Tab-separated table of C-alpha atoms in Angstrom:
chain	number	residue	atom	x	y	z
A	1	UNK	CA	136.905	-17.972	243.722
A	2	UNK	CA	137.834	-16.873	247.263
A	3	UNK	CA	134.799	-14.551	247.468
A	4	UNK	CA	132.494	-17.192	245.953
A	5	UNK	CA	133.675	-19.623	248.662
A	6	UNK	CA	132.786	-17.085	251.327
A	7	UNK	CA	129.288	-16.678	249.889
A	8	UNK	CA	128.930	-20.472	249.795
A	9	UNK	CA	129.928	-20.693	253.458
A	10	UNK	CA	127.513	-17.962	254.528
A	11	UNK	CA	124.438	-19.411	252.843
A	12	UNK	CA	125.153	-23.185	252.818
A	13	UNK	CA	128.118	-24.429	254.845
A	14	UNK	CA	127.501	-22.426	258.023
A	15	UNK	CA	123.711	-23.099	258.245
A	16	UNK	CA	124.335	-26.815	257.613
A	17	UNK	CA	127.042	-26.754	260.367
A	18	UNK	CA	124.714	-25.134	262.891
A	19	UNK	CA	121.854	-27.519	262.090
A	20	UNK	CA	124.129	-30.604	262.139
A	21	UNK	CA	125.615	-29.517	265.477
A	22	UNK	CA	122.210	-29.070	267.125
A	23	UNK	CA	120.885	-32.339	265.657
A	24	UNK	CA	123.991	-34.256	266.672
A	25	UNK	CA	123.870	-32.920	270.269
A	26	UNK	CA	120.229	-33.976	270.516
A	27	UNK	CA	120.865	-37.462	269.107
A	28	UNK	CA	123.827	-37.985	271.451
A	29	UNK	CA	121.786	-36.801	274.431
A	30	UNK	CA	118.834	-39.076	273.661
A	31	UNK	CA	120.990	-42.065	272.638
A	32	UNK	CA	123.257	-41.974	275.712
A	33	UNK	CA	120.230	-41.671	277.961
A	34	UNK	CA	118.725	-44.853	276.419
A	35	UNK	CA	121.965	-46.791	276.679
A	36	UNK	CA	125.205	-47.886	274.967
A	37	UNK	CA	127.104	-44.677	275.554
A	38	UNK	CA	130.139	-45.919	273.588
A	39	UNK	CA	128.041	-46.219	270.415
A	40	UNK	CA	126.059	-42.963	270.832
A	41	UNK	CA	129.102	-41.156	272.128
A	42	UNK	CA	131.054	-41.845	268.954
A	43	UNK	CA	129.073	-42.545	265.782
A	44	UNK	CA	126.827	-39.432	265.736
A	45	UNK	CA	129.943	-37.320	266.340
A	46	UNK	CA	131.779	-39.075	263.566
A	47	UNK	CA	128.833	-38.392	261.199
A	48	UNK	CA	128.761	-34.744	262.354
A	49	UNK	CA	132.489	-34.239	261.641
A	50	UNK	CA	132.315	-35.977	258.276
A	51	UNK	CA	129.328	-33.866	257.187
A	52	UNK	CA	131.006	-30.592	258.243
A	53	UNK	CA	134.271	-31.436	256.435
A	54	UNK	CA	132.411	-32.399	253.272
A	55	UNK	CA	130.066	-29.403	253.323
A	56	UNK	CA	133.105	-27.115	253.460
A	57	UNK	CA	134.309	-28.946	250.295
A	58	UNK	CA	137.621	-29.924	251.888
A	59	UNK	CA	139.555	-32.843	250.315
A	60	UNK	CA	140.770	-35.338	252.933
A	61	UNK	CA	143.637	-37.860	252.650
A	62	UNK	CA	144.338	-40.459	255.319
A	63	UNK	CA	147.514	-42.473	255.357
A	64	UNK	CA	148.552	-45.294	257.662
A	65	UNK	CA	145.301	-46.966	258.766
A	66	UNK	CA	146.946	-50.318	258.058
A	67	UNK	CA	149.179	-49.695	261.080
A	68	UNK	CA	146.266	-50.184	263.503
A	69	UNK	CA	145.161	-53.588	264.780
A	70	UNK	CA	141.473	-54.459	265.138
A	71	UNK	CA	140.255	-54.461	268.747
A	72	UNK	CA	143.423	-52.838	270.147
A	73	UNK	CA	143.125	-49.793	272.414
A	74	UNK	CA	145.505	-46.902	271.699
A	75	UNK	CA	146.466	-43.553	273.063
A	76	UNK	CA	146.482	-41.321	269.965
A	77	UNK	CA	148.557	-38.134	270.176
A	78	UNK	CA	148.327	-35.401	267.511
A	79	UNK	CA	149.678	-31.957	266.781
A	80	UNK	CA	147.092	-29.193	267.211
A	81	UNK	CA	147.047	-26.971	264.149
A	82	UNK	CA	143.547	-25.480	264.211
A	83	UNK	CA	139.813	-25.805	264.666
A	84	UNK	CA	139.428	-28.347	261.839
A	85	UNK	CA	141.682	-30.870	263.667
A	86	UNK	CA	138.561	-32.034	265.489
A	87	UNK	CA	136.584	-32.693	262.295
A	88	UNK	CA	139.517	-34.451	260.628
A	89	UNK	CA	140.192	-36.894	263.504
A	90	UNK	CA	136.602	-37.455	264.512
A	91	UNK	CA	135.335	-37.994	260.962
A	92	UNK	CA	138.253	-39.906	259.400
A	93	UNK	CA	140.429	-41.750	262.006
A	94	UNK	CA	137.994	-44.658	261.919
A	95	UNK	CA	138.422	-45.795	265.568
A	96	UNK	CA	135.979	-45.554	268.453
A	97	UNK	CA	137.591	-43.257	270.975
A	98	UNK	CA	137.063	-40.601	273.659
A	99	UNK	CA	138.537	-37.141	273.551
A	100	UNK	CA	140.694	-35.729	276.345
A	101	UNK	CA	139.761	-32.043	276.340
A	102	UNK	CA	139.891	-28.919	278.435
A	103	UNK	CA	137.086	-28.865	280.980
A	104	UNK	CA	136.043	-25.368	279.732
A	105	UNK	CA	134.794	-26.992	276.502
A	106	UNK	CA	132.089	-28.679	278.517
A	107	UNK	CA	130.409	-25.252	278.857
A	108	UNK	CA	130.020	-24.714	275.086
A	109	UNK	CA	126.384	-24.645	273.880
A	110	UNK	CA	125.227	-27.940	272.305
A	111	UNK	CA	128.811	-29.301	271.892
A	112	UNK	CA	129.511	-29.237	275.607
A	113	UNK	CA	126.236	-30.983	276.368
A	114	UNK	CA	126.960	-33.738	273.878
A	115	UNK	CA	130.483	-34.198	275.224
A	116	UNK	CA	129.252	-34.520	278.829
A	117	UNK	CA	126.514	-37.004	277.883
A	118	UNK	CA	128.901	-39.119	275.816
A	119	UNK	CA	131.456	-39.319	278.648
A	120	UNK	CA	134.321	-37.552	276.969
A	121	UNK	CA	137.262	-37.028	279.317
A	122	UNK	CA	137.572	-33.452	280.600
A	123	UNK	CA	141.017	-32.435	281.807
A	124	UNK	CA	140.673	-30.363	284.936
A	125	UNK	CA	143.936	-29.015	286.443
A	126	UNK	CA	142.400	-26.919	289.199
A	127	UNK	CA	143.958	-28.947	291.973
A	128	UNK	CA	145.477	-32.421	292.657
A	129	UNK	CA	142.061	-33.986	293.374
A	130	UNK	CA	140.657	-32.894	290.018
A	131	UNK	CA	143.762	-33.988	288.167
A	132	UNK	CA	143.521	-37.460	289.772
A	133	UNK	CA	139.804	-37.633	288.888
A	134	UNK	CA	140.668	-36.891	285.236
A	135	UNK	CA	143.078	-39.778	285.042
A	136	UNK	CA	140.840	-42.115	287.002
A	137	UNK	CA	138.108	-41.436	284.428
A	138	UNK	CA	140.483	-42.023	281.520
A	139	UNK	CA	141.708	-45.254	283.135
A	140	UNK	CA	138.182	-46.592	283.602
A	141	UNK	CA	137.360	-45.838	279.977
A	142	UNK	CA	140.443	-47.487	278.505
A	143	UNK	CA	140.301	-50.528	280.764
A	144	UNK	CA	136.930	-51.457	279.206
A	145	UNK	CA	138.755	-52.661	276.107
A	146	UNK	CA	138.389	-51.789	272.403
A	147	UNK	CA	138.277	-48.121	273.319
A	148	UNK	CA	140.918	-45.529	272.610
A	149	UNK	CA	141.613	-41.946	273.622
A	150	UNK	CA	142.779	-38.970	271.524
A	151	UNK	CA	144.943	-36.323	273.090
A	152	UNK	CA	146.548	-33.077	271.842
A	153	UNK	CA	149.669	-33.234	274.047
A	154	UNK	CA	150.660	-29.678	273.242
A	155	UNK	CA	147.554	-28.657	275.189
A	156	UNK	CA	146.827	-25.657	272.940
A	157	UNK	CA	146.543	-24.811	269.284
A	158	UNK	CA	149.600	-23.426	267.555
A	159	UNK	CA	149.866	-19.747	266.638
A	160	UNK	CA	152.309	-20.378	263.796
A	161	UNK	CA	151.654	-23.874	262.402
A	162	UNK	CA	154.812	-25.156	264.112
A	163	UNK	CA	154.704	-27.567	267.006
A	164	UNK	CA	155.339	-26.553	270.589
A	165	UNK	CA	156.389	-29.013	273.344
A	166	UNK	CA	154.529	-32.172	274.305
A	167	UNK	CA	153.273	-32.483	277.849
A	168	UNK	CA	153.621	-35.796	279.706
A	169	UNK	CA	149.986	-36.524	280.659
A	170	UNK	CA	149.016	-38.747	277.733
A	171	UNK	CA	152.276	-40.665	277.925
A	172	UNK	CA	151.921	-41.226	281.669
A	173	UNK	CA	148.443	-42.661	281.086
A	174	UNK	CA	149.769	-44.930	278.308
A	175	UNK	CA	152.621	-46.056	280.580
A	176	UNK	CA	150.328	-46.827	283.502
A	177	UNK	CA	148.003	-48.959	281.370
A	178	UNK	CA	150.852	-50.268	279.161
A	179	UNK	CA	149.063	-49.190	275.994
A	180	UNK	CA	150.703	-48.355	272.688
A	181	UNK	CA	150.897	-44.697	271.672
A	182	UNK	CA	150.049	-43.830	268.062
A	183	UNK	CA	151.332	-40.459	266.762
A	184	UNK	CA	149.071	-38.579	264.344
A	185	UNK	CA	150.225	-35.785	262.080
A	186	UNK	CA	147.669	-33.214	260.895
A	187	UNK	CA	148.408	-31.071	257.874
A	188	UNK	CA	146.201	-28.392	256.345
A	189	UNK	CA	144.099	-27.377	259.324
A	190	UNK	CA	146.298	-24.391	260.095
A	191	UNK	CA	145.719	-23.060	256.578
A	192	UNK	CA	141.938	-23.456	256.864
A	193	UNK	CA	141.293	-21.785	260.204
A	194	UNK	CA	144.164	-21.037	262.574
A	195	UNK	CA	143.321	-19.775	266.033
A	196	UNK	CA	144.126	-16.229	264.968
A	197	UNK	CA	141.150	-16.433	262.583
A	198	UNK	CA	138.559	-17.982	264.949
A	199	UNK	CA	134.967	-17.064	264.071
A	200	UNK	CA	135.957	-15.914	260.585
A	201	UNK	CA	135.429	-17.492	257.198
A	202	UNK	CA	137.395	-20.684	256.581
A	203	UNK	CA	139.938	-20.812	253.789
A	204	UNK	CA	139.886	-23.782	251.360
A	205	UNK	CA	142.798	-26.162	251.741
A	206	UNK	CA	143.228	-29.934	251.615
A	207	UNK	CA	143.471	-31.876	254.867
A	208	UNK	CA	145.851	-34.761	255.492
A	209	UNK	CA	145.945	-37.144	258.454
A	210	UNK	CA	149.023	-39.379	258.795
A	211	UNK	CA	148.714	-42.357	261.203
A	212	UNK	CA	152.164	-43.468	262.279
A	213	UNK	CA	153.306	-46.857	263.550
A	214	UNK	CA	152.289	-47.590	267.157
A	215	UNK	CA	154.932	-47.104	269.813
A	216	UNK	CA	154.724	-50.034	272.201
A	217	UNK	CA	155.941	-49.770	275.796
A	218	UNK	CA	159.429	-51.133	276.456
A	219	UNK	CA	159.188	-50.986	280.218
A	220	UNK	CA	157.308	-49.023	282.810
A	221	UNK	CA	158.133	-45.767	284.549
A	222	UNK	CA	159.889	-42.459	283.852
A	223	UNK	CA	162.313	-43.826	281.288
A	224	UNK	CA	159.532	-45.402	279.186
A	225	UNK	CA	157.430	-42.204	279.441
A	226	UNK	CA	160.329	-40.006	278.225
A	227	UNK	CA	161.366	-42.372	275.425
A	228	UNK	CA	157.764	-42.742	274.145
A	229	UNK	CA	157.131	-39.001	274.300
A	230	UNK	CA	160.306	-38.128	272.352
A	231	UNK	CA	159.682	-40.836	269.752
A	232	UNK	CA	156.063	-39.661	269.310
A	233	UNK	CA	157.180	-36.034	268.923
A	234	UNK	CA	159.725	-36.970	266.280
A	235	UNK	CA	157.156	-39.064	264.381
A	236	UNK	CA	154.579	-36.267	264.318
A	237	UNK	CA	157.200	-33.751	263.232
A	238	UNK	CA	158.541	-35.987	260.473
A	239	UNK	CA	155.308	-35.796	258.482
A	240	UNK	CA	154.589	-32.069	258.876
A	241	UNK	CA	154.675	-29.876	255.782
A	242	UNK	CA	158.184	-28.459	255.231
A	243	UNK	CA	157.155	-24.870	256.068
A	244	UNK	CA	156.079	-26.016	259.562
A	245	UNK	CA	159.088	-28.145	260.410
A	246	UNK	CA	160.914	-27.266	263.574
A	247	UNK	CA	159.924	-26.270	267.098
A	248	UNK	CA	158.549	-22.844	267.900
A	249	UNK	CA	157.556	-21.736	271.407
A	250	UNK	CA	153.808	-21.518	272.038
A	251	UNK	CA	153.152	-18.827	274.705
A	252	UNK	CA	149.787	-20.445	275.507
A	253	UNK	CA	151.343	-23.734	276.697
Protein backbone atom coordinates (compact mmCIF):
# COMPACT_ATOMS: atom_id res chain seq x y z
CA UNK A 1 0.00 0.00 0.00
CA UNK A 2 2.87 2.39 0.81
CA UNK A 3 4.40 1.94 -2.65
CA UNK A 4 1.01 2.26 -4.34
CA UNK A 5 0.48 5.57 -2.50
CA UNK A 6 3.82 6.82 -3.84
CA UNK A 7 2.84 5.92 -7.39
CA UNK A 8 -0.49 7.70 -6.88
CA UNK A 9 1.32 10.82 -5.66
CA UNK A 10 3.74 10.81 -8.58
CA UNK A 11 1.11 10.54 -11.31
CA UNK A 12 -1.97 12.18 -9.75
CA UNK A 13 -1.48 14.09 -6.48
CA UNK A 14 1.70 15.97 -7.39
CA UNK A 15 0.56 17.07 -10.90
CA UNK A 16 -2.78 18.23 -9.46
CA UNK A 17 -0.92 20.13 -6.71
CA UNK A 18 1.31 21.93 -9.22
CA UNK A 19 -1.62 22.79 -11.48
CA UNK A 20 -3.79 23.96 -8.57
CA UNK A 21 -0.95 26.12 -7.22
CA UNK A 22 -0.35 27.85 -10.55
CA UNK A 23 -4.08 28.34 -11.16
CA UNK A 24 -4.68 29.68 -7.64
CA UNK A 25 -1.78 32.14 -7.90
CA UNK A 26 -3.18 33.42 -11.19
CA UNK A 27 -6.73 33.76 -9.81
CA UNK A 28 -5.48 35.59 -6.71
CA UNK A 29 -3.34 37.92 -8.81
CA UNK A 30 -6.18 38.80 -11.17
CA UNK A 31 -8.84 38.98 -8.45
CA UNK A 32 -6.85 41.23 -6.11
CA UNK A 33 -6.02 43.53 -9.03
CA UNK A 34 -9.73 43.92 -9.83
CA UNK A 35 -10.66 44.58 -6.20
CA UNK A 36 -11.88 43.12 -2.88
CA UNK A 37 -8.53 41.78 -1.75
CA UNK A 38 -10.03 40.21 1.37
CA UNK A 39 -12.23 37.94 -0.76
CA UNK A 40 -9.63 37.05 -3.41
CA UNK A 41 -6.90 36.83 -0.80
CA UNK A 42 -8.72 34.11 1.10
CA UNK A 43 -11.25 32.01 -0.83
CA UNK A 44 -9.02 30.84 -3.72
CA UNK A 45 -6.37 29.87 -1.16
CA UNK A 46 -8.94 28.02 0.89
CA UNK A 47 -10.04 26.10 -2.24
CA UNK A 48 -6.38 25.37 -3.10
CA UNK A 49 -5.64 23.96 0.36
CA UNK A 50 -8.85 21.89 0.42
CA UNK A 51 -8.11 20.39 -3.00
CA UNK A 52 -4.52 19.48 -2.09
CA UNK A 53 -5.56 17.84 1.18
CA UNK A 54 -8.26 15.84 -0.56
CA UNK A 55 -6.13 14.83 -3.53
CA UNK A 56 -3.58 13.37 -1.09
CA UNK A 57 -6.50 11.32 0.35
CA UNK A 58 -5.94 12.65 3.89
CA UNK A 59 -8.87 12.36 6.35
CA UNK A 60 -9.48 15.62 8.24
CA UNK A 61 -11.22 16.12 11.58
CA UNK A 62 -11.99 19.57 12.99
CA UNK A 63 -13.10 20.06 16.59
CA UNK A 64 -14.21 23.25 18.34
CA UNK A 65 -15.64 25.48 15.60
CA UNK A 66 -18.53 26.21 17.96
CA UNK A 67 -16.10 28.19 20.14
CA UNK A 68 -15.83 30.96 17.53
CA UNK A 69 -18.27 33.88 17.33
CA UNK A 70 -19.47 35.18 13.93
CA UNK A 71 -17.90 38.48 12.94
CA UNK A 72 -15.28 38.43 15.70
CA UNK A 73 -11.61 39.00 14.82
CA UNK A 74 -9.11 36.65 16.44
CA UNK A 75 -5.40 36.06 16.68
CA UNK A 76 -5.06 32.32 16.02
CA UNK A 77 -1.87 30.66 17.31
CA UNK A 78 -0.92 27.11 16.32
CA UNK A 79 1.87 24.60 16.80
CA UNK A 80 3.97 24.06 13.67
CA UNK A 81 4.33 20.35 12.94
CA UNK A 82 5.03 20.24 9.22
CA UNK A 83 4.31 21.40 5.68
CA UNK A 84 0.67 20.23 5.75
CA UNK A 85 -0.15 22.64 8.60
CA UNK A 86 -0.79 25.27 5.94
CA UNK A 87 -3.29 23.13 4.03
CA UNK A 88 -5.10 22.06 7.20
CA UNK A 89 -5.61 25.58 8.56
CA UNK A 90 -6.25 27.30 5.23
CA UNK A 91 -8.66 24.67 3.99
CA UNK A 92 -10.56 23.80 7.17
CA UNK A 93 -10.43 26.57 9.81
CA UNK A 94 -13.39 28.27 8.16
CA UNK A 95 -12.47 31.89 9.00
CA UNK A 96 -11.24 34.67 6.72
CA UNK A 97 -7.73 35.51 7.86
CA UNK A 98 -4.27 36.66 6.88
CA UNK A 99 -1.10 34.69 7.51
CA UNK A 100 1.85 36.10 9.41
CA UNK A 101 4.80 34.46 7.65
CA UNK A 102 8.54 34.78 7.16
CA UNK A 103 9.37 37.40 4.54
CA UNK A 104 11.51 34.82 2.66
CA UNK A 105 8.31 32.99 1.66
CA UNK A 106 7.41 35.96 -0.49
CA UNK A 107 10.18 34.89 -2.88
CA UNK A 108 8.70 31.44 -3.58
CA UNK A 109 7.51 30.94 -7.18
CA UNK A 110 3.73 31.33 -7.61
CA UNK A 111 2.98 31.04 -3.86
CA UNK A 112 5.04 34.12 -2.98
CA UNK A 113 3.36 36.12 -5.75
CA UNK A 114 -0.11 35.16 -4.52
CA UNK A 115 0.81 36.01 -0.92
CA UNK A 116 2.10 39.45 -1.86
CA UNK A 117 -0.95 40.25 -4.00
CA UNK A 118 -3.36 39.09 -1.29
CA UNK A 119 -1.68 41.24 1.38
CA UNK A 120 -0.51 38.48 3.67
CA UNK A 121 1.63 39.80 6.50
CA UNK A 122 5.36 39.17 6.06
CA UNK A 123 7.43 39.20 9.25
CA UNK A 124 10.70 40.97 8.59
CA UNK A 125 13.14 41.14 11.51
CA UNK A 126 16.05 42.76 9.66
CA UNK A 127 15.97 45.88 11.78
CA UNK A 128 13.66 47.88 14.10
CA UNK A 129 12.07 49.78 11.20
CA UNK A 130 11.08 46.59 9.39
CA UNK A 131 9.75 45.02 12.57
CA UNK A 132 7.61 48.11 13.20
CA UNK A 133 6.33 47.99 9.61
CA UNK A 134 5.32 44.35 10.10
CA UNK A 135 3.16 45.15 13.12
CA UNK A 136 1.75 48.31 11.57
CA UNK A 137 0.59 46.20 8.62
CA UNK A 138 -0.95 43.60 10.91
CA UNK A 139 -2.66 46.32 12.95
CA UNK A 140 -4.21 47.94 9.86
CA UNK A 141 -5.51 44.56 8.68
CA UNK A 142 -7.10 43.58 11.98
CA UNK A 143 -8.58 47.00 12.68
CA UNK A 144 -10.74 46.63 9.54
CA UNK A 145 -12.97 44.22 11.44
CA UNK A 146 -14.15 40.67 10.69
CA UNK A 147 -10.60 39.75 9.77
CA UNK A 148 -8.27 37.48 11.75
CA UNK A 149 -4.63 36.52 11.61
CA UNK A 150 -2.93 33.13 11.95
CA UNK A 151 0.51 32.87 13.51
CA UNK A 152 2.90 30.01 14.26
CA UNK A 153 4.42 31.51 17.43
CA UNK A 154 7.23 28.94 17.51
CA UNK A 155 8.50 30.64 14.37
CA UNK A 156 9.81 27.39 12.86
CA UNK A 157 8.63 23.86 12.22
CA UNK A 158 9.49 21.23 14.78
CA UNK A 159 12.20 18.64 14.14
CA UNK A 160 10.69 16.10 16.53
CA UNK A 161 6.92 16.64 16.64
CA UNK A 162 7.24 18.24 20.08
CA UNK A 163 6.62 21.93 20.69
CA UNK A 164 9.35 24.47 21.23
CA UNK A 165 8.84 27.82 22.96
CA UNK A 166 6.31 30.46 21.94
CA UNK A 167 7.58 33.89 20.96
CA UNK A 168 5.77 37.01 22.13
CA UNK A 169 4.98 38.75 18.84
CA UNK A 170 1.45 37.42 18.26
CA UNK A 171 0.50 37.99 21.88
CA UNK A 172 1.85 41.54 21.84
CA UNK A 173 -0.30 42.24 18.79
CA UNK A 174 -3.38 40.74 20.46
CA UNK A 175 -2.68 42.78 23.59
CA UNK A 176 -2.28 46.05 21.70
CA UNK A 177 -5.58 45.57 19.82
CA UNK A 178 -7.30 43.85 22.78
CA UNK A 179 -8.28 40.87 20.64
CA UNK A 180 -8.92 37.33 21.88
CA UNK A 181 -6.29 34.70 21.17
CA UNK A 182 -7.49 31.30 19.95
CA UNK A 183 -5.06 28.38 20.36
CA UNK A 184 -5.06 25.73 17.60
CA UNK A 185 -3.60 22.26 17.99
CA UNK A 186 -2.46 20.43 14.86
CA UNK A 187 -2.02 16.66 14.93
CA UNK A 188 -0.91 14.41 12.08
CA UNK A 189 1.07 16.85 9.96
CA UNK A 190 4.38 15.72 11.43
CA UNK A 191 3.65 12.15 10.39
CA UNK A 192 2.78 13.18 6.82
CA UNK A 193 5.75 15.39 5.98
CA UNK A 194 8.08 16.66 8.72
CA UNK A 195 10.74 19.18 7.78
CA UNK A 196 13.35 16.41 7.68
CA UNK A 197 11.44 14.94 4.70
CA UNK A 198 10.86 18.11 2.67
CA UNK A 199 10.58 17.49 -1.09
CA UNK A 200 9.98 13.76 -0.55
CA UNK A 201 6.87 11.65 -0.86
CA UNK A 202 4.17 12.33 1.73
CA UNK A 203 3.14 9.57 4.11
CA UNK A 204 -0.57 8.89 4.61
CA UNK A 205 -1.91 9.90 8.03
CA UNK A 206 -5.13 11.51 9.31
CA UNK A 207 -5.09 15.22 10.17
CA UNK A 208 -6.82 16.77 13.17
CA UNK A 209 -7.36 20.44 13.96
CA UNK A 210 -8.52 21.34 17.49
CA UNK A 211 -9.90 24.85 17.98
CA UNK A 212 -9.71 25.77 21.67
CA UNK A 213 -11.74 28.31 23.62
CA UNK A 214 -10.73 31.93 22.96
CA UNK A 215 -8.54 33.60 25.57
CA UNK A 216 -9.87 37.10 26.16
CA UNK A 217 -7.63 39.89 27.47
CA UNK A 218 -7.85 40.55 31.20
CA UNK A 219 -5.89 43.79 31.09
CA UNK A 220 -3.24 45.41 28.95
CA UNK A 221 0.52 45.21 29.09
CA UNK A 222 3.27 42.78 29.99
CA UNK A 223 1.25 40.82 32.54
CA UNK A 224 -1.61 40.18 30.10
CA UNK A 225 0.86 39.20 27.34
CA UNK A 226 2.63 36.67 29.55
CA UNK A 227 -0.57 35.21 30.97
CA UNK A 228 -2.15 34.83 27.52
CA UNK A 229 0.99 33.27 26.05
CA UNK A 230 1.30 30.69 28.83
CA UNK A 231 -2.40 29.81 28.71
CA UNK A 232 -2.28 29.44 24.91
CA UNK A 233 0.80 27.22 25.13
CA UNK A 234 -0.85 24.96 27.70
CA UNK A 235 -4.02 24.72 25.60
CA UNK A 236 -2.15 23.73 22.43
CA UNK A 237 -0.06 21.21 24.35
CA UNK A 238 -3.13 19.66 26.02
CA UNK A 239 -4.52 18.34 22.73
CA UNK A 240 -1.28 17.04 21.22
CA UNK A 241 -0.97 13.30 20.63
CA UNK A 242 0.61 11.60 23.67
CA UNK A 243 3.88 10.80 21.88
CA UNK A 244 4.47 14.53 21.27
CA UNK A 245 3.59 15.78 24.73
CA UNK A 246 6.26 17.84 26.48
CA UNK A 247 8.68 20.56 25.45
CA UNK A 248 11.75 19.86 23.36
CA UNK A 249 14.23 22.52 22.30
CA UNK A 250 14.10 23.54 18.64
CA UNK A 251 17.57 24.69 17.52
CA UNK A 252 16.00 26.67 14.66
CA UNK A 253 14.10 29.02 16.96
